[in-house]
Amino acid sequence: MMLRKLFSRGGKKEAKVMPDPRINDDQVKPEGGADAGLLTDAERSQGSEANTEEVTPQGLFARLKQGLTKTRTGFIDRIGQILAGRGIDEDLFDELEEILIQADVGVATTLELIGRIRQRVETERITDSNAIQGLLKAEIKDLLSRDHQPLALPDHTPAAIMVVGVNGVGKTTTIGKLAYRIKQNHAKVVLGAADTFRAAAVDQLRVWANRVGADLIAHQEGADPSAVAFDSVAAAKARSADVLIIDTAGRLHTKTNLMAELGKVYRVTTRELGRDLDEVLLVVDATTGQNALSQAKLFSESVPLTGIVLTKLDGTAKGGIILALANELRLPVKLIGVGEQMRDLQDFDPISFTEALFN
Amino acid sequence: MPFANLSSRLQETFRKLRARGKLTDKDVDTALREVRLALLEADVNYLVVKDFIAKVKERAVGHQVLASLSPGQQVIKIVNEELTSLMGGTQSKISLASKPPTIIMMVGLQGSGKTTTSGKLALHFKGKGHRPLLAAADIYRPAAVKQLIVVGEQVNVPVFSMGETNPVDIAKAAVAHAKTHGNDIVIIDTAGRLHIDTELMHELEEIKRSVNPHEILLIVDSMTGQEAVSVAVSFDQQLGIDGVILTKLDGDARGGAALSVKAVTGKPIKFAAMSEKMDGLEVFHPDRMASRILGMGDVLSLIEKAEATFDEQKAKELTEKMRRDAFTLEDFREQLAQIKKMGPLDQLLGMIPGMGKLGQMRDLAVDDSHLKRIEAIISSMTVEERRNPDIIGGSRKRRIAAGSGTRVQEVNRLLKQFNQTRQMMKQFSEMERRGRKGKGGFNLFR
Ligand SMILES: Nc1nc2c(ncn2[C@@H]2O[C@H](COP(=O)(O)OP(=O)(O)OP(=O)(O)O)[C@@H](O)[C@H]2O)c(=O)[nH]1
Ligand SMILES: Nc1nc2c(ncn2[C@@H]2O[C@H](COP(=O)(O)OP(=O)(O)OP(=O)(O)O)[C@@H](O)[C@H]2O)c(=O)[nH]1
Ligand SMILES: [Mg+2]
Ligand SMILES: [Mg+2]
């Protein structure tokens, strides 16, 4: 019950978006190699309104807002620009299409979204181009809300979480942040260092464990990751831990042997637990393009994914891949990463996410 | 998988074009719309795509294509040529300083592969007789220094580290260290950072100013989406990069980011990284990458490679046998030996058209050790068995397996593969016969 509270951070949704003065990445012009001015219509307006900031105890929201502001300015301001004072014509749809594509939403999902709006424009006899924004907003909100589920941990202990994903997306860092969040509520956390492959992966997790005050279960580099998982479960039980989080090595989803290894780690963990894992989270880097779909598909063939953690949203990547993942795979995004520090982890909230996009 | 869609859709489009025989303006538009979608699915930046499509259209519409006997091939040729030229035309190397040490700085977003690639690069130079030094200038990521030290141990290259002091000081001290210790190359591993992080970007500028690197390499994850463009432009504008290394190409990402980055910065892609281990650093081939992005397999370089390596006389004999349907296990072994000369098998498979469509490369698990076992099995057969595999029954299989140190299942699998190959060859030679009568040439898009 205590844990359940941990993961619901209500009451902060109305936080306002803070402008980020650093957004100027697209204002640079390419040189050589290609047509000059290639990027001109990618120029975005800077974060404009100087909204007051509602500071939360940990300043978590400030960081989220920084991340979202970029998404918002890149996305919605441009829609606003496009929509300002014109009728609904083909060019308008083409441009909306381009904006979604540029946000990494992907061809299929973009065409679907635009298609739905086209249809509504027709059936509802919409002639005002300004209404389009509302329609798009509603569609995106619906899509993201459809399967939304916050990260909720059970009453039984230890709650067990496994974190998987391709190389370098932010698994280990996410685990550090999550452990920090759980520790804030004085729960006992055990981290299992089942990445025995990558150079100094164990040391990296150890730094995080020390930083947040979690126990670390680790073997030698090169050891069998399943054995680490096994020992981690045993330790979590023996030490009456509230939460166990298992880190796994980054692996490309196309490598059958590595995916089989992951399946084994999962099976050994559940067997030793005597039940299913509570969460199997796929970490996806927001900078990733369409390959994220392939990642999610193939990872879910090896382990039963319960949700997605979208990291690096503090960059300029729009995070549009969320829409494609929700649309095509119906995998809910549960957490978002908005920085490299331990506080930079947030629950994914479709409403405020969409609102922030459209504010 | 987006992969399969892309490849099959393109092939479908070109099949349609071919079926029509002649190209109208509208045909070109239809085809290019498919190409556009394919490129977008491959994560090529949409503005780069726009530009690219315009160029291709200019070339494709009109008599050039209309005059061709094989419009589908003509269009793919143009698409491929334009793509290759956009990717950089030729491959480039890392330029070494006339007065050593050559200083190389590795920069990029978080998790793109800088540290791992630093190790690979060190190994690459070591193999060429250099004495590289790795410098640990990432003081932020937990255990980053330790990671580089482990990587250094793996490739047996010294690592210069100073704990978590100022990265600029570390870089300077590393260069000084190299000079006094006879290291002719210094590879500086820097922390991952966002291109919009002014403070950390400034730190890189400081490092640059103080050690004057000969090469600043931007490390780009091949799975990157549309933002690859702003990342690359940002790093280039603030630092002046000299080249790009594309990582994680061992997965199924189409790698459209490669095209985007090249198009907007004009800087060459110097290496392709395709492994978590220290071996997977390869020279970048624009033509192969172009075909990968298009998803049709590297048709051209397969043909080229085959031409360069295949013993012409043997090839002729094989063709003759194919025609007479007298292909034996001995020929099969001969063929395998020829293929082996062409390079690592998994790479070759990636070049074969239609592999993208199958989307099953990951299941094939064919590697060079597998080839050696096949050779061992065939060597354990009698001449009679090789010429006439149909006589191989259970007891012969057991003998062959024992003789070659393999298992009966493997012998079975080989025989099955052989039969499939024989079957395929029959089809090929029939296609060829038909082709002769018709337009001639081997149609890749049938
Ligand atoms: N800007 C930013 N960087 C992040 C975020 N999450 C992780 N990182 C950084 O991304 C890099 C890779 O993170 P890791 O946690 O090591 O990623 P991983 O998935 O465990 O990597 P492997 O175990 O090597 O596959 C590190 O430099 C992290 O600091 C985020 O939300 N924002
Ligand atoms: N499959 C594959 N994995 C790679 C490749 N290059 C790097 N990796 C993996 O990607 C992850 C990140 O690599 P690092 O070298 O730590 O990346 P980095 O850029 O130094 O990361 P930061 O220092 O945190 O910014 C690790 O798990 C590497 O093993 C590659 O070519 N193929
Ligand atoms: Mg990790
Ligand atoms: Mg690093």
Coordinates of C-alpha atoms in Angstrom, one line a residue, chain A residues 20 22-26 28-35 38-42 44 70 78 94 97-99 101-104 107-108 111 166-169 197-200 203-205 207-208 211 221 249-256 258 285 287-291 293-295 297-298 301 312 314-318 340, chain B residues 1-3 9 33 36-37 40-48 50-51 55 86 109-112 116 140-143 146-148 150-151 154 192-198 200 221 223-231 233-234 236-237 248-254 262-266 274-277 362-363 365:
Chain A
D20 CA 13.6 27.0 -22.1
R22 CA 18.3 27.0 -24.8
I23 CA 16.1 26.1 -27.7
N24 CA 17.8 27.3 -30.8
D25 CA 19.2 24.1 -32.3
D26 CA 17.2 24.3 -35.5
V28 CA 21.4 26.8 -37.6
K29 CA 21.9 26.4 -41.3
P30 CA 23.5 23.5 -43.0
E31 CA 26.7 24.0 -44.9
G32 CA 28.0 22.2 -47.9
G33 CA 26.9 18.8 -49.1
A34 CA 23.3 19.7 -49.6
D35 CA 21.2 22.6 -50.6
L38 CA 17.4 23.0 -46.4
L39 CA 16.3 23.5 -42.9
T40 CA 14.6 26.9 -43.2
D41 CA 11.2 25.7 -42.7
A42 CA 12.3 23.6 -39.8
R44 CA 11.1 26.9 -34.8
K70 CA 11.0 21.6 -26.4
R78 CA 4.4 25.4 -35.8
D94 CA 0.5 17.8 -46.1
E97 CA 1.7 15.3 -42.0
E98 CA 5.2 16.6 -42.2
I99 CA 5.1 17.9 -38.7
I101 CA 6.7 12.8 -39.5
Q102 CA 9.4 15.2 -38.2
A103 CA 8.3 14.3 -34.6
D104 CA 9.2 10.6 -35.4
V107 CA 4.5 7.1 -41.6
A108 CA 1.7 4.6 -40.7
L111 CA -1.3 8.8 -42.1
V166 CA 18.8 -2.0 -26.7
N167 CA 22.2 -0.7 -26.0
G168 CA 22.8 2.7 -24.4
V169 CA 19.1 3.8 -24.1
F197 CA 28.7 -8.2 -20.3
R198 CA 29.4 -4.5 -20.8
A199 CA 32.6 -3.0 -19.5
A200 CA 32.1 -1.6 -16.0
D203 CA 30.5 -0.5 -11.4
Q204 CA 28.0 1.9 -12.9
L205 CA 25.1 0.3 -11.1
V207 CA 27.6 3.9 -8.1
W208 CA 23.9 4.3 -8.4
R211 CA 24.1 7.1 -4.4
E221 CA 32.0 -9.6 -15.1
A249 CA 22.7 -5.8 -20.6
G250 CA 21.8 -3.8 -23.6
R251 CA 21.1 -6.0 -26.6
L252 CA 19.9 -5.5 -30.1
H253 CA 16.6 -7.2 -30.5
T254 CA 17.7 -8.9 -33.7
K255 CA 20.3 -11.0 -31.9
T256 CA 18.6 -14.3 -31.3
L258 CA 21.0 -12.6 -26.7
D285 CA 15.5 6.4 -26.2
T287 CA 15.8 10.1 -30.0
T288 CA 15.1 6.7 -31.6
G289 CA 13.3 6.7 -34.9
Q290 CA 11.1 4.0 -36.4
N291 CA 13.4 1.2 -35.1
L293 CA 8.8 -0.4 -33.2
S294 CA 10.9 -3.3 -34.2
Q295 CA 12.6 -3.2 -30.8
K297 CA 8.0 -6.1 -31.2
L298 CA 11.0 -8.3 -30.9
E301 CA 8.5 -11.9 -28.2
K312 CA 16.1 11.5 -22.9
D314 CA 15.2 16.5 -22.2
G315 CA 16.8 16.6 -25.6
T316 CA 15.2 18.0 -28.7
A317 CA 13.7 14.7 -29.8
K318 CA 10.0 15.2 -30.0
E340 CA 20.8 12.3 -16.2
Chain B
M1 CA 8.6 -5.1 -39.4
P2 CA 9.0 -1.7 -41.1
F3 CA 11.9 -3.3 -42.9
R9 CA 6.7 -2.2 -51.2
R33 CA 5.9 8.6 -53.6
R36 CA 9.6 8.9 -50.3
L37 CA 7.6 6.8 -47.9
L40 CA 10.8 8.2 -44.3
E41 CA 10.3 4.8 -42.8
A42 CA 14.1 4.5 -42.8
D43 CA 14.3 7.6 -40.7
V44 CA 15.8 9.8 -43.3
N45 CA 15.0 13.4 -42.3
Y46 CA 11.9 14.6 -44.1
L47 CA 13.6 17.7 -45.5
V48 CA 16.4 15.6 -46.8
K50 CA 12.1 16.2 -50.1
D51 CA 15.3 17.4 -51.6
K55 CA 16.6 15.5 -57.6
L86 CA 24.5 11.9 -51.3
L109 CA 24.8 12.3 -27.5
Q110 CA 24.5 10.1 -24.5
G111 CA 24.8 6.4 -25.1
S112 CA 25.7 6.8 -28.8
T116 CA 33.1 1.6 -27.0
Y140 CA 30.2 12.7 -15.3
R141 CA 28.7 9.3 -16.1
P142 CA 29.0 6.9 -13.2
A143 CA 32.0 4.6 -13.8
K146 CA 36.4 2.5 -15.3
Q147 CA 34.6 1.6 -18.4
L148 CA 37.3 3.0 -20.6
V150 CA 38.3 -2.0 -19.1
V151 CA 37.9 -1.3 -22.8
Q154 CA 40.4 -5.5 -23.8
G192 CA 27.8 12.2 -23.7
R193 CA 25.9 15.4 -23.9
L194 CA 22.9 17.1 -25.5
H195 CA 23.7 19.4 -28.3
I196 CA 21.5 22.1 -26.6
D197 CA 23.4 21.9 -23.3
T198 CA 25.4 25.1 -23.7
L200 CA 28.7 21.1 -21.7
D221 CA 23.6 5.9 -33.2
M223 CA 18.8 4.0 -34.8
T224 CA 18.4 7.8 -34.5
G225 CA 15.3 9.4 -35.9
Q226 CA 14.5 12.7 -37.4
E227 CA 16.5 14.7 -34.8
A228 CA 19.8 13.4 -36.2
V229 CA 19.8 16.4 -38.4
S230 CA 19.7 19.0 -35.6
V231 CA 22.1 17.1 -33.5
V233 CA 24.3 20.4 -37.4
S234 CA 24.6 21.6 -33.8
D236 CA 29.2 20.7 -36.3
Q237 CA 28.4 24.4 -35.9
K248 CA 25.0 -0.2 -33.8
L249 CA 24.6 -1.1 -37.5
D250 CA 24.6 -4.7 -36.4
G251 CA 20.8 -4.4 -35.8
D252 CA 18.0 -3.9 -38.2
A253 CA 17.9 -0.1 -38.3
R254 CA 17.7 1.2 -41.8
K262 CA 25.8 13.5 -44.4
A263 CA 23.3 15.7 -46.2
V264 CA 23.2 18.5 -43.7
T265 CA 26.8 18.6 -42.5
G266 CA 28.6 17.5 -45.7
M274 CA 28.6 -3.1 -35.9
S275 CA 29.4 -4.9 -32.6
E276 CA 29.4 -4.6 -28.9
K277 CA 32.7 -6.3 -28.9
R362 CA 18.6 -13.3 -37.6
D363 CA 17.4 -16.8 -37.9
A365 CA 22.8 -18.0 -38.1

